[in-house]
Short mmCIF file of C-alpha atoms in Angstrom, two decimals:
data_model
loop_
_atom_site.label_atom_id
_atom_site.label_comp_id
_atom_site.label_asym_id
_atom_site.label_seq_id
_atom_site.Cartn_x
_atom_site.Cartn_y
_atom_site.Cartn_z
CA UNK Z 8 -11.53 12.76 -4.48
CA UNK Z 9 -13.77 10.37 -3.09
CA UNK Z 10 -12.71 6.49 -2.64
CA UNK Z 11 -16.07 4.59 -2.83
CA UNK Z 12 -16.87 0.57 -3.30
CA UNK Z 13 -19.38 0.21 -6.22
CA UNK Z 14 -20.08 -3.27 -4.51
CA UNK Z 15 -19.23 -4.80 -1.05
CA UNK Z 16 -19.79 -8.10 -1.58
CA UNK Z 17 -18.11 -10.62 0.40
CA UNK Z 18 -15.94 -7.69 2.18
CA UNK Z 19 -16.24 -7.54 5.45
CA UNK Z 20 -17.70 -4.44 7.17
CA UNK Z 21 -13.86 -4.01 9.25
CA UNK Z 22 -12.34 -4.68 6.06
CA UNK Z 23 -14.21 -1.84 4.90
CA UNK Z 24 -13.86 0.65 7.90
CA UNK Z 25 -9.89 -0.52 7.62
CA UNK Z 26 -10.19 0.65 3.83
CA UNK Z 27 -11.69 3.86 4.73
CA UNK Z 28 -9.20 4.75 7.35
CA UNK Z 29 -6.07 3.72 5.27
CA UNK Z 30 -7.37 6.07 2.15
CA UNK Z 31 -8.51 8.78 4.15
CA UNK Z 32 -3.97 8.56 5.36
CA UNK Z 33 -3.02 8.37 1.37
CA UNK Z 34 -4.94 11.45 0.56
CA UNK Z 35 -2.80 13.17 3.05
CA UNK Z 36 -0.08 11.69 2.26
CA UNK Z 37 2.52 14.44 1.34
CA UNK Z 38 5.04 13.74 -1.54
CA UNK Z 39 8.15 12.23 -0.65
CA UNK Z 40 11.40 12.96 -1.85
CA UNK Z 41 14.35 10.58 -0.94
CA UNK Z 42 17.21 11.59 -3.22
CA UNK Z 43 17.19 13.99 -5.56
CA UNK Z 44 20.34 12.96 -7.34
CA UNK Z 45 19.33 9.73 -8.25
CA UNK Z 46 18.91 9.20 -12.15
CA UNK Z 47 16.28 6.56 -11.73
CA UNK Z 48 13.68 8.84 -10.00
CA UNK Z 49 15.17 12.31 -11.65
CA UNK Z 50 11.93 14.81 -12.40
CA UNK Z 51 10.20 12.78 -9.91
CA UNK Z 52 7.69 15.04 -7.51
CA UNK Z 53 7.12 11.88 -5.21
CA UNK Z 54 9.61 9.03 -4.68
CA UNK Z 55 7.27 6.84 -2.88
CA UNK Z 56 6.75 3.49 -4.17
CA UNK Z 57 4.12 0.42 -3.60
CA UNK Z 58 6.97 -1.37 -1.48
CA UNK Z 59 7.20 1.20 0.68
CA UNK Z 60 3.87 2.41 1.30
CA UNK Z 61 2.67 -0.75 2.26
CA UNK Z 62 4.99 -1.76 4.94
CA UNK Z 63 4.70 1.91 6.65
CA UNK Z 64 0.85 1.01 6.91
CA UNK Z 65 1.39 -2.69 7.58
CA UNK Z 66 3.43 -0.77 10.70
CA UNK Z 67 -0.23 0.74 11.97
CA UNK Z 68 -3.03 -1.41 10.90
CA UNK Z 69 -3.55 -5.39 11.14
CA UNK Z 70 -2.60 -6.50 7.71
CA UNK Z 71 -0.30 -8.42 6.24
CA UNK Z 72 2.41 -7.35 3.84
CA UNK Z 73 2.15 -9.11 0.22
CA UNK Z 74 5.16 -9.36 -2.21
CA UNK Z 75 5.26 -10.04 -5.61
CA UNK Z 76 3.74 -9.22 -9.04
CA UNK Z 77 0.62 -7.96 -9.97
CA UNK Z 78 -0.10 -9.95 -13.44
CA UNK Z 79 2.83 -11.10 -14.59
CA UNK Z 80 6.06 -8.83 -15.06
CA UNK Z 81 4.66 -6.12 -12.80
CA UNK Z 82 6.42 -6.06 -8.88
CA UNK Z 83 4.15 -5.23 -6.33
CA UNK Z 84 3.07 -5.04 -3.12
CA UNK Z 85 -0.33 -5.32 -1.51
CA UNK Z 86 -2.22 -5.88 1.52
CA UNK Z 87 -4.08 -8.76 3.01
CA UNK Z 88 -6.46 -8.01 5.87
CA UNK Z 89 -6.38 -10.54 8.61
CA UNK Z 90 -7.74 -13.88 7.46
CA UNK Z 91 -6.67 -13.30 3.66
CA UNK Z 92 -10.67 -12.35 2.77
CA UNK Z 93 -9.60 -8.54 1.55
CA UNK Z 94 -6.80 -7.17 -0.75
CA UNK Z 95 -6.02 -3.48 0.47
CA UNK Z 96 -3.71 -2.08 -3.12
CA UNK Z 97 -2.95 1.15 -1.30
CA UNK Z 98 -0.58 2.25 -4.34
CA UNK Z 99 -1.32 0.05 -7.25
CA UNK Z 100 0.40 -0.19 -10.38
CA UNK Z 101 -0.85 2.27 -12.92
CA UNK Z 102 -3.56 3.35 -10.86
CA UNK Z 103 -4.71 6.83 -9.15
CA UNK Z 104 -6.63 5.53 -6.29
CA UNK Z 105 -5.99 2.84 -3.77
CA UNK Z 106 -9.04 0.17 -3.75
CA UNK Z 107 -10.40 -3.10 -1.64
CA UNK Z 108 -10.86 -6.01 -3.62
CA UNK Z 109 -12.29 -9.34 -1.68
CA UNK Z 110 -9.40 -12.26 -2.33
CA UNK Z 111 -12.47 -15.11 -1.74
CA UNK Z 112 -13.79 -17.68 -4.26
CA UNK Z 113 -15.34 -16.48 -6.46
CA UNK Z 114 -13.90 -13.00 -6.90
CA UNK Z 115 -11.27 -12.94 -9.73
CA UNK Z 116 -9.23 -10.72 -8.09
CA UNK Z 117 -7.00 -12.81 -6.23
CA UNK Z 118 -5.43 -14.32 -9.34
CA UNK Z 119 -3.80 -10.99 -10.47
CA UNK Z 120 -2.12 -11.00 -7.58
CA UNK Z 121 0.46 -13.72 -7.19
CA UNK Z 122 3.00 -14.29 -4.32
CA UNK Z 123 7.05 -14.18 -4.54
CA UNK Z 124 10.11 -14.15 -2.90
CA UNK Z 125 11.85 -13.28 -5.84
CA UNK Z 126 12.81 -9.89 -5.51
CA UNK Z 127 13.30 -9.45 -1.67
CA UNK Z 128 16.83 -8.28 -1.40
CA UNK Z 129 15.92 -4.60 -2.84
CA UNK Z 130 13.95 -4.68 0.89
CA UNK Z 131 17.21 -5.39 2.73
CA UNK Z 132 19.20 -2.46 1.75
CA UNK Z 133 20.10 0.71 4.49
CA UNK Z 134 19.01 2.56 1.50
CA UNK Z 135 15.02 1.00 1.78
CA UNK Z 136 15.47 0.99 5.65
CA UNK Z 137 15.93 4.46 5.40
CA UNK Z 138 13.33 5.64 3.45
CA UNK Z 139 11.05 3.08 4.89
CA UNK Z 140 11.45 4.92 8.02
CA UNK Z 141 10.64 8.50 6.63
CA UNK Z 142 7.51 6.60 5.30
CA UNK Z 143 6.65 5.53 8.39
CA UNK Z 144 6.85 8.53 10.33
CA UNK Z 145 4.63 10.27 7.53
CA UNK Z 146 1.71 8.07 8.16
CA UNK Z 147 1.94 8.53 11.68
CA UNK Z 148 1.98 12.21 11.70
CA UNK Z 149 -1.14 11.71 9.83
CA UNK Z 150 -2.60 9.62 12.48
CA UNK Z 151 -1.54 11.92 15.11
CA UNK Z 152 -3.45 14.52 13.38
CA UNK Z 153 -6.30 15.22 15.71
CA UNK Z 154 -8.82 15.37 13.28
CA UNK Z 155 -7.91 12.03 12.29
CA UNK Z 156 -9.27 8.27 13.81
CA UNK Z 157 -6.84 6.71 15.28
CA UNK Z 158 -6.35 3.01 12.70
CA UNK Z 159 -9.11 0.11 13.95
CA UNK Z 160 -6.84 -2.96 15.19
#
C-alpha cells in the first residue's frame, strides 16, 4: 500500500521526507506480541498500540511526543515535527494508514488533537518500559536494514 499526500500545503518538504521515511518503517513493522495471557489484548495478532509506537520513533527521528486525546474520549498519541508545523499520526485511532497533517492556522487539524497529562501514569509502568523497549529495537532493526535510509535528523 502506498502512503501518498493528496495536498502538501503548508507542510514542509522535511516534514514530508520525515513522513516518508517513518511509513516506509510501519509497513515493515512486524506484529508484536507482548503477552499472550492477558485478557485485555486476548485474540490479538499485534499488541502494539499508538503510545508505544510513537515514542519508539520519537527515539530515531526529531519529533516530539504528543499525549492526549484525539476528539474527545479517544487517548492518543501523535507526533509533532520540530517547530509544531506537522502532525505525524503514525498509528491513529481507527485508521489503517499513518498520515501528515499540517498543525498551522488555518488547517483544522490541529483542533482534533488536544494535549493532556491526564493519563500519564499507564507510561510509567515496568510493564510499558518493557514493551517500549521491544518497540524500539523493532524500528531499529528496520533502520539497520540496508535497503533502508537511515531517518533525516
Amino acid at each position: 500500500m502506498q502512503f501518498y499526500a493528496a495536498y502538501q500545503g503548508n507542510i514542509s518538504p522535511e516534514d514530508m521526507q520525515m513522513f516518508a521515511e517513518i511509513s516506509e518503517i510501519l509497513r515493515c513493522l512486524p506484529d508484536l506480541t507482548f503477552d499472550l495471557d492477558d485478557p485485555e489484548w486476548r485474540n490479538c495478532k499485534n499488541q502494539i498500540s499508538c503510545h508505544l509506537i510513537s515514542r519508539a520513533l520519537a527515539r530515531h527521528f526529531d519529533v516530539s511526543v504528543c499525549d492526549g486525546y484525539f476528539t474527545p474520549g479517544c487517548q492518543h498519541s501523535w507526533l509533532k515535527t520540530k517547530g509544531g508545523s506537522s502532525i505525524i499520526d503514525a498509528y491513529p485511532v481507527a485508521g489503517a494508514a499513518p498520515f501528515i497533517v499540517s498543525a498551522k492556522w488555518p488547517s483544522p487539524w490541529a483542533k482534533l488533537y488536544q494535549e493532556s497529562t491526564r493519563f500519564q501514569e499507564k507510561f510509567q509502568t515496568p510493564e510499558f518500559a518493557s514493551r517500549l523497549e521491544q518497540t524500539v529495537r523493532s524500528v531499529a532493526e528496520i533502520i539497520q536494514q540496508p535497503d533502508s535510509k537511515p531517518p533525516s535528523s
